[in-house]
Tab-separated table of C-alpha atoms in Angstrom:
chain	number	residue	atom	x	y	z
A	28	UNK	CA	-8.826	9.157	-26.270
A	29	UNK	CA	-12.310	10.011	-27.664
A	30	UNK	CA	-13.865	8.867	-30.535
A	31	UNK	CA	-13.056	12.452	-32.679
A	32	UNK	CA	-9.735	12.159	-31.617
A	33	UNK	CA	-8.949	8.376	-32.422
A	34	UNK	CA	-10.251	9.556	-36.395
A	35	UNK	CA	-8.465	12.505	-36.772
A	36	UNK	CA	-5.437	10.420	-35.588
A	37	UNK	CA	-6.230	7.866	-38.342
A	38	UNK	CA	-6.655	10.525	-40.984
A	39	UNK	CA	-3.549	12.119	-40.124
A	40	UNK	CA	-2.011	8.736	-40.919
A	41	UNK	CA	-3.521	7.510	-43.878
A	42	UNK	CA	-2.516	11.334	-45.275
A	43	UNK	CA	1.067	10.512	-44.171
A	44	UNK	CA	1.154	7.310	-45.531
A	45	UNK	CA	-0.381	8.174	-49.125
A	46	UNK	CA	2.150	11.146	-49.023
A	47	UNK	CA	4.901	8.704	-48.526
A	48	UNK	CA	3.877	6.274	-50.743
A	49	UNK	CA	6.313	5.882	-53.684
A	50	UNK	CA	5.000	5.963	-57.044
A	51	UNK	CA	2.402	8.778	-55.781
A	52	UNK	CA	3.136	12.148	-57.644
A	53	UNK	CA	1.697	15.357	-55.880
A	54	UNK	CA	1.059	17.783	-58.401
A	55	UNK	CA	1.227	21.850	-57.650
A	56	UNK	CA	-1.578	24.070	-57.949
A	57	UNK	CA	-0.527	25.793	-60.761
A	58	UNK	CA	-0.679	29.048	-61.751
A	59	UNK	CA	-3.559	31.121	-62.070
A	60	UNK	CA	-5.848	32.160	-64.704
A	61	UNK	CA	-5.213	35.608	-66.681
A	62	UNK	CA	-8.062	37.223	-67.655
A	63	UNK	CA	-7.797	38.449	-71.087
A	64	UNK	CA	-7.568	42.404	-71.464
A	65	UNK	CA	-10.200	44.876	-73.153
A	66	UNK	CA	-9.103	45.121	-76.659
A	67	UNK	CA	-7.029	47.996	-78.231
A	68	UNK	CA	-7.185	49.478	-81.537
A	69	UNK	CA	-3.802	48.708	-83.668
A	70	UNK	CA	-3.728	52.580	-83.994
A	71	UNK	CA	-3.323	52.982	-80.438
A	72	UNK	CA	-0.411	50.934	-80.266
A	73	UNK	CA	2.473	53.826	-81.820
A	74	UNK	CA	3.908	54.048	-78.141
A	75	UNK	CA	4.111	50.366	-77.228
A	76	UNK	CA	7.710	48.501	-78.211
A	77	UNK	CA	7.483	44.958	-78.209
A	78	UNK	CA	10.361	43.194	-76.786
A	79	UNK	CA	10.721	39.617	-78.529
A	80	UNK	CA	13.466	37.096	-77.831
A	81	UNK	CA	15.024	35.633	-81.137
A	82	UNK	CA	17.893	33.335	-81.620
A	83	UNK	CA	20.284	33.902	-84.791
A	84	UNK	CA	18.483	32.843	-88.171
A	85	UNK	CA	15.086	32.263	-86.667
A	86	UNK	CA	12.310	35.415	-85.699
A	87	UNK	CA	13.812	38.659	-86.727
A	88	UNK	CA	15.527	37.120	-90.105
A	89	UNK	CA	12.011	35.247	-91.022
A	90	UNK	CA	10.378	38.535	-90.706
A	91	UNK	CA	12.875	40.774	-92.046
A	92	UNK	CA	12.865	37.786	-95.190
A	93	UNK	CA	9.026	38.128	-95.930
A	94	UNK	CA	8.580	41.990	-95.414
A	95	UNK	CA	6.975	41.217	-92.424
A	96	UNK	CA	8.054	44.224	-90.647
A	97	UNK	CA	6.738	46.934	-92.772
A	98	UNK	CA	4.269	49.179	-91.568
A	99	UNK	CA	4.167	48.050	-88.066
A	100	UNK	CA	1.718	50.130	-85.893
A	101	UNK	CA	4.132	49.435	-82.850
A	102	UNK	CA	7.807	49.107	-82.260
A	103	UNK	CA	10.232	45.710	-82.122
A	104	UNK	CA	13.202	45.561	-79.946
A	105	UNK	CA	14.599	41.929	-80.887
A	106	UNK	CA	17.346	40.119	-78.056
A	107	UNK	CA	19.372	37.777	-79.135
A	108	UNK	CA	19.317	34.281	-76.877
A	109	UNK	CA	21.599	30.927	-77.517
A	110	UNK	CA	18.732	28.439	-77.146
A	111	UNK	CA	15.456	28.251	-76.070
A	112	UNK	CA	15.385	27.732	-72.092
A	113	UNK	CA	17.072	31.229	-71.848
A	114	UNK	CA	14.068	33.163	-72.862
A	115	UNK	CA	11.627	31.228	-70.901
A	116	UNK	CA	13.733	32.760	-68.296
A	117	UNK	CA	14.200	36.126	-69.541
A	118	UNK	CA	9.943	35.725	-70.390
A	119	UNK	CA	9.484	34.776	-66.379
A	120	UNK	CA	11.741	37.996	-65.088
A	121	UNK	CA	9.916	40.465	-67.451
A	122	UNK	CA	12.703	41.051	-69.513
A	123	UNK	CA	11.081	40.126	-72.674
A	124	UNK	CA	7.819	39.417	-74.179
A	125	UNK	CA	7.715	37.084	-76.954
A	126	UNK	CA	9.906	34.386	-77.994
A	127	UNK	CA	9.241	31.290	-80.381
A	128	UNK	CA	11.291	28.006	-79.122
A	129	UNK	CA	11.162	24.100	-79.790
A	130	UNK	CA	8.850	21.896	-77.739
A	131	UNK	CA	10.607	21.502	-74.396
A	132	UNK	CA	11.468	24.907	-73.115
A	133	UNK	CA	7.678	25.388	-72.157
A	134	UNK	CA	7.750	22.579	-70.595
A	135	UNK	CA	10.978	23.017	-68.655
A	136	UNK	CA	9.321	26.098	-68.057
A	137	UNK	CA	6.181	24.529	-66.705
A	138	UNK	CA	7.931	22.673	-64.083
A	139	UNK	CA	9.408	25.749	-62.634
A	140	UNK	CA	6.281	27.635	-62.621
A	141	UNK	CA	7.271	30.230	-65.116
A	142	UNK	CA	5.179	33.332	-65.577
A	143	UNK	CA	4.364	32.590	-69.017
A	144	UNK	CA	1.771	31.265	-71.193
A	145	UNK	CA	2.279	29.256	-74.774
A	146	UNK	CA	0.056	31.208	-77.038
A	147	UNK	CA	0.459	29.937	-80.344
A	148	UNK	CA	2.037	26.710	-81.832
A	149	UNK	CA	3.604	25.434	-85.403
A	150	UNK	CA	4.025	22.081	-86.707
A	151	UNK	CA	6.839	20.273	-89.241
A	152	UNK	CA	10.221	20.596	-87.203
A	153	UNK	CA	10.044	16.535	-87.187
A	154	UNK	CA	11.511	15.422	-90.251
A	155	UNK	CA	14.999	17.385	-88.888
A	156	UNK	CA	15.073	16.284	-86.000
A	157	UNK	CA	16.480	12.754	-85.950
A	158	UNK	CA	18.380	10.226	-84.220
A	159	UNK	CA	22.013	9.584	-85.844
A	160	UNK	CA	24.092	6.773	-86.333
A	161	UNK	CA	27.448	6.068	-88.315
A	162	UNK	CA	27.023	4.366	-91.480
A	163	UNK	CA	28.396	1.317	-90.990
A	164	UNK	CA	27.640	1.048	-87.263
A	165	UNK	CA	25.738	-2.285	-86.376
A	166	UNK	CA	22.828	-0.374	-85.032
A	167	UNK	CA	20.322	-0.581	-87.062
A	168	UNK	CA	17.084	0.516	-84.954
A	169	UNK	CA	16.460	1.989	-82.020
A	170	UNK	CA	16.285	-1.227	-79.899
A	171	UNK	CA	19.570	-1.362	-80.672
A	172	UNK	CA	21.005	1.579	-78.717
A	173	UNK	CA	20.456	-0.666	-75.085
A	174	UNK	CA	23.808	-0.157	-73.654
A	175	UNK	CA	25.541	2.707	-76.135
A	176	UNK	CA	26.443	6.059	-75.620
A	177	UNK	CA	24.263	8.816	-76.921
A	178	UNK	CA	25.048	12.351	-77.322
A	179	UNK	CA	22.355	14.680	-76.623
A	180	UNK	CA	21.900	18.282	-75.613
A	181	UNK	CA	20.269	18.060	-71.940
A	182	UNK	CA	16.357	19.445	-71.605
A	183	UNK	CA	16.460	20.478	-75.449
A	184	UNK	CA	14.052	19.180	-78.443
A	185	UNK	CA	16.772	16.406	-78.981
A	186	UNK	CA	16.228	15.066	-75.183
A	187	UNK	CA	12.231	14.888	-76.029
A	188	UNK	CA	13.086	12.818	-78.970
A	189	UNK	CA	15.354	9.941	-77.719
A	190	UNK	CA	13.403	9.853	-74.383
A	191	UNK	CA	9.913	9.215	-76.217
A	192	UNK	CA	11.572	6.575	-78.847
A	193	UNK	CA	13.113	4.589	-75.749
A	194	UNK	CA	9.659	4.440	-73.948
A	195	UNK	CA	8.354	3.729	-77.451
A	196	UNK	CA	10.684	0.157	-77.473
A	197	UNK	CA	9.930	-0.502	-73.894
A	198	UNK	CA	13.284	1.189	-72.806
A	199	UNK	CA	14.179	3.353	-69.987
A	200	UNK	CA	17.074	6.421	-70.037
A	201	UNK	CA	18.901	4.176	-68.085
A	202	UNK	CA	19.277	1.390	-70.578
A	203	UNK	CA	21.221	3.756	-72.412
A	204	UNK	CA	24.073	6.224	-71.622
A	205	UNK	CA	23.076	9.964	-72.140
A	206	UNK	CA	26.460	11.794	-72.817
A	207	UNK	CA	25.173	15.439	-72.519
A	208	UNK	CA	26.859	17.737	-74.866
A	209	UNK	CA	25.707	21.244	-76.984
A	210	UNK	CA	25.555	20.792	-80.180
A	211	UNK	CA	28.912	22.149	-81.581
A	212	UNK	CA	30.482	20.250	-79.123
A	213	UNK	CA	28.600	17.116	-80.062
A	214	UNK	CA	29.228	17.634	-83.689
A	215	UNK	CA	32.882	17.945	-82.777
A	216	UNK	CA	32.726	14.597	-81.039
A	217	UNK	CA	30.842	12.320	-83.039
A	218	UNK	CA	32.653	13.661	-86.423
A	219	UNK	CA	35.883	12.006	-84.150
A	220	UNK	CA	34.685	9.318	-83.566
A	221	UNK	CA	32.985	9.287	-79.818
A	222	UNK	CA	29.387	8.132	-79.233
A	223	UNK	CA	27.022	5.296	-80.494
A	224	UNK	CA	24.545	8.052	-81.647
A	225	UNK	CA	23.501	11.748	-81.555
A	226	UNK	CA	20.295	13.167	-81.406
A	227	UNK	CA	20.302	16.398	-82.910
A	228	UNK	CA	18.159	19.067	-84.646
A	229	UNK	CA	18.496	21.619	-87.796
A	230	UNK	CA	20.576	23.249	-88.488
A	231	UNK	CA	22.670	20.691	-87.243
A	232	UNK	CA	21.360	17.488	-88.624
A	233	UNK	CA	21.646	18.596	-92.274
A	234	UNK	CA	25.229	19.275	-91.332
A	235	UNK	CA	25.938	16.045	-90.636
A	236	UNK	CA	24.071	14.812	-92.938
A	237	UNK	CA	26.270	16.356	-95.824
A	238	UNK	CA	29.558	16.252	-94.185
A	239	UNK	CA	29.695	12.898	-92.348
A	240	UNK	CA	28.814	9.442	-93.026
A	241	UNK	CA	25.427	8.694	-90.926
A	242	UNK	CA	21.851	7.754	-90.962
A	243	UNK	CA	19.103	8.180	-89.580
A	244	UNK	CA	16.861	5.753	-87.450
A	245	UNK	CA	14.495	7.722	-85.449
A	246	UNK	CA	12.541	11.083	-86.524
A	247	UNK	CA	10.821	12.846	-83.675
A	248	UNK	CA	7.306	12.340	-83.187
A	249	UNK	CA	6.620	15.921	-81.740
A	250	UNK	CA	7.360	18.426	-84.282
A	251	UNK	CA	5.973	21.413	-82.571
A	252	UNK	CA	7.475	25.216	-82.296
A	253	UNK	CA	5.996	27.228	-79.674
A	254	UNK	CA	5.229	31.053	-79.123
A	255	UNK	CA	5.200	31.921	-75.563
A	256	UNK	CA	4.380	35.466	-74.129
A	257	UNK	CA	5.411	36.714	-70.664
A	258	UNK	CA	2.233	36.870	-68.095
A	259	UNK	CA	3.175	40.625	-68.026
A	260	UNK	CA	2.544	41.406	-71.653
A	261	UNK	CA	-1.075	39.368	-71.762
A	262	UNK	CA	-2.099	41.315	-69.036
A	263	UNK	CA	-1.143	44.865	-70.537
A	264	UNK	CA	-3.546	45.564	-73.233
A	265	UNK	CA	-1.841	47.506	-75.648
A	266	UNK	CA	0.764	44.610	-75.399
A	267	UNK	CA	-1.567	41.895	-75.864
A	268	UNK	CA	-2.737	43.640	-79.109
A	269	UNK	CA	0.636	43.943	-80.251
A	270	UNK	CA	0.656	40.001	-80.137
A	271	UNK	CA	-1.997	39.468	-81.401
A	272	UNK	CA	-0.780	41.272	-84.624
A	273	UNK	CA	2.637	39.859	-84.333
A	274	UNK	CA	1.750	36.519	-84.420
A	275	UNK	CA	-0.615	36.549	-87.546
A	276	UNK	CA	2.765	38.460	-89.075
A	277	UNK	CA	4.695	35.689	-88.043
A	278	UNK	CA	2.247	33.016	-89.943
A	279	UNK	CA	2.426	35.146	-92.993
A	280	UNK	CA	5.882	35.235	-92.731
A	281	UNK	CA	6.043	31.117	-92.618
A	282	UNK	CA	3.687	30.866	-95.162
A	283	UNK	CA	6.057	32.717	-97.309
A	284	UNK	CA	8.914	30.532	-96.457
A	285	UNK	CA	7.059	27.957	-97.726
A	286	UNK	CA	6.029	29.594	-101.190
A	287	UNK	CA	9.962	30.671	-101.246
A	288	UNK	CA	11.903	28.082	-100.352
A	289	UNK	CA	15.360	29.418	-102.390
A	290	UNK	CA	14.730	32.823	-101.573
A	291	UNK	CA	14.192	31.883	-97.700
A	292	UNK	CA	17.566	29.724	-98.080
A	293	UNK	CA	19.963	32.218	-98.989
A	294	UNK	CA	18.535	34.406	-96.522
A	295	UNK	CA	18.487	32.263	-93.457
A	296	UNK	CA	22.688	30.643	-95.260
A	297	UNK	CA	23.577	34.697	-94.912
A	298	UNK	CA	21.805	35.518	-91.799
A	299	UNK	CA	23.734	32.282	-89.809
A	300	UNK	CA	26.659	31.609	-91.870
A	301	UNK	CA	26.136	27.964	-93.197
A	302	UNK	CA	26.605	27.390	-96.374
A	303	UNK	CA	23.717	27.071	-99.042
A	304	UNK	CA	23.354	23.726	-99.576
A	305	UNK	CA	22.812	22.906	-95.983
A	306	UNK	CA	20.608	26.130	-95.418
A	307	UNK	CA	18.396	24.696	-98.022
A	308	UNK	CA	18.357	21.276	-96.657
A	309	UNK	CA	18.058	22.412	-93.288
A	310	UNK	CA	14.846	24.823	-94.261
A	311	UNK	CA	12.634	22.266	-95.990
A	312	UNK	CA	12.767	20.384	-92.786
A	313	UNK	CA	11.179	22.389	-90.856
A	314	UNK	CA	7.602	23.923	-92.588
A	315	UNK	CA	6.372	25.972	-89.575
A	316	UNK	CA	2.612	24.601	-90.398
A	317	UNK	CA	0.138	26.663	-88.642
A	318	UNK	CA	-1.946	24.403	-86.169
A	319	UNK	CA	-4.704	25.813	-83.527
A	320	UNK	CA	-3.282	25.390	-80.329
A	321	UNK	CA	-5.778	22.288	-79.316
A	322	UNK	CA	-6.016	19.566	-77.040
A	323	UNK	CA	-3.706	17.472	-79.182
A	324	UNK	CA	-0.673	19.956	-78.900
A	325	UNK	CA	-1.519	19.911	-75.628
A	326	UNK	CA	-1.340	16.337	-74.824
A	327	UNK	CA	1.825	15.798	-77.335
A	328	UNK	CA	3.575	18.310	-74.765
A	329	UNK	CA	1.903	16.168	-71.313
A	330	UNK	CA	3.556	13.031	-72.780
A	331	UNK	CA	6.986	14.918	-72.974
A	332	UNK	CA	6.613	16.490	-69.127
A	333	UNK	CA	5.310	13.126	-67.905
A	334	UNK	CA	9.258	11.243	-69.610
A	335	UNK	CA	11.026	14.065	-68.089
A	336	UNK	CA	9.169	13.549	-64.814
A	337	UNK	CA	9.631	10.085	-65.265
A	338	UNK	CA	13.567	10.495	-66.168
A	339	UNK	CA	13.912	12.786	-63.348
A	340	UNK	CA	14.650	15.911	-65.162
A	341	UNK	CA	12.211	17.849	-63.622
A	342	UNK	CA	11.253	17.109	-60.140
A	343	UNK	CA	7.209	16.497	-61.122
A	344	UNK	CA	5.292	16.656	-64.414
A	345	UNK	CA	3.113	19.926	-64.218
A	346	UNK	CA	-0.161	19.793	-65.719
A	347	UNK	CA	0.875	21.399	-68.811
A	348	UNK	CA	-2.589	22.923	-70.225
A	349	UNK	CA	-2.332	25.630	-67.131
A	350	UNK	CA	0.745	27.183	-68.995
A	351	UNK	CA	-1.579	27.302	-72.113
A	352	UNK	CA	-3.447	30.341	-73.265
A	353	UNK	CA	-5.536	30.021	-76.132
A	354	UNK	CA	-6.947	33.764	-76.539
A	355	UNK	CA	-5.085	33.928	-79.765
A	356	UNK	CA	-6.580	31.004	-81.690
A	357	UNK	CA	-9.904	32.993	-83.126
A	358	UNK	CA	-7.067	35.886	-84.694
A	359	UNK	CA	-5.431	33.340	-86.011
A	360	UNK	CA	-7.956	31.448	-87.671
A	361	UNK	CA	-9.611	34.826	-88.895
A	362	UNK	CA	-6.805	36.064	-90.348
A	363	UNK	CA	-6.459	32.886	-92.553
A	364	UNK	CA	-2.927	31.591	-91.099
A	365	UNK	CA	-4.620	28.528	-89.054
């Protein structure tokens, strides 16, 4: 064998070897980069409909609430989703073009190599989403769960929570039992008396907290709300425009919600069918606070693909900042809502 042959032998090994290691994570490519169209005149935009996914009591509602939708120079055609992984989906097949959604759709989203981009970001959700117990149950911190049954909606804002609290106290998901239930269905079980704990979000956690007897003993650490855009709209121009004026509506609109907390209330009670009292619980916990979309949110989101990687919900943690597009920040912060 000659001397070229006997290293390209070796290198083929070593390249095996490192790809068999365990503990090594190969990481895709990614996607690509999208360059960021000419821009468009809002006046131009009278023949461009914008199709944004919603979920019931959250985009159309907020803007309908603050007026938001009054002279528009384009048109809205709002879908209605269940949760938030759904219009990634419907984002990725071209089927809409907008839709806001908790932290860990984007990055569910990520690991499938979705053909989107997170364009804008809010902060606040935290303080609602929390970590339940019973009242008198004998757990009294998070430590405490080794061993017990928690409910939890699977890949949802929820998920993030308990899985960065466990790595938090040193624990892994499988010192625990994940019981993986929606949220009604959750509800429905821990008001009868089956789990340790439930992780849950609003609306849901004000629910509980004024029709059962529970506590809290974890708020989330990543309170972030994301707008992501299909890579088909930032590509068109006139619909890149478009969302570039939707989404300093949609930080007017929060701002408002903020200024009009009662007003807001009723609106979002009516427009989901809870009652007051926990609509207005429910809305002060989660402020929408405009952020820039920075290397912060971006490594807040890393940490939460890296535990799902980690907790094998995802196959490998992609390197979240390639879903991220920032074209968006300098409207935002000239407009005043960042």
């Amino acid at each position: 064998m000659t001397t070229k042959r006997r290293i390209a032998v070796r290198a083929a090994l070593v390249l095996a070897l490192v790809a068999g290691t365990p503990g090594c994570v190969s990481r895709s490519p990614g996607p690509q980069l999208i360059a960021v169209p000419a821009p468009v005149p809002v006046s131009e935009l009278s023949g461009v409909t914008l199709q944004v996914g919603d979920q019931k009591g959250g985009t159309e509602a907020l803007l309908r609430a603050a007026g938001a939708l009054t002279n528009l120079p384009y048109k809205i055609a709002f879908s209605t989703f269940t949760s938030g992984p759904p219009q990634i989906e419907a984002l990725t097949a071209g089927k809409i073009d907008f839709a806001l959604t908790g932290n860990t759709p984007p990055v569910f989203g990520a690991a499938a190599n979705s053909k989107t981009r997170v364009v804008s970001v809010w902060d606040g959700a935290e303080s609602g989403e929390q970590i339940l117990v019973r009242t008198n149950s004998p757990i009294a911190s998070v430590p405490d769960l080794k061993g017990k049954a928690i409910l939890v909606a699977k890949g949802s804002a929820a998920h993030a929570n308990v899985l960065e609290h466990l790595a938090d106290t040193g624990l892994k998901p499988k010192d625990v039992r994940l019981v993986f239930l929606q949220p009604a269905d959750a509800l429905s079980a821990f008001a009868n008396g089956q789990g340790d704990a439930w992780v849950i979000w609003e609306p849901y956690t004000s629910q509980a907290t004024l029709t059962l007897k529970v506590r809290n003993i974890g708020t989330a650490e990543n309170g972030y709300q994301f707008g992501s855009a299909s890579v088909r709209a930032l590509t068109d121009p006139k619909r890149n425009a478009a969302l570039g004026d939707l989404l300093v509506r949609l930080r007017r609109a929060a701002q408002w919600a903020r200024e009009n907390p009662s007003e807001w209330a009723k609106k979002y009670a009516k427009a989901v069918g809870l009652d007051i009292k926990i609509a207005e619980l429910a809305q002060s916990h989660l402020l929408r606070l405009p952020v820039p979309l920075d290397d912060k949110v971006v490594a807040a989101e890393q940490r939460l693909a890296d535990l799902f990687a980690a907790a094998d919900q995802i196959p490998e943690a992609p390197q979240f900042v390639k879903w991220v597009d920032r074209r968006f920040n300098g409207v935002l912060a000239a407009s005043g809502t960042q």
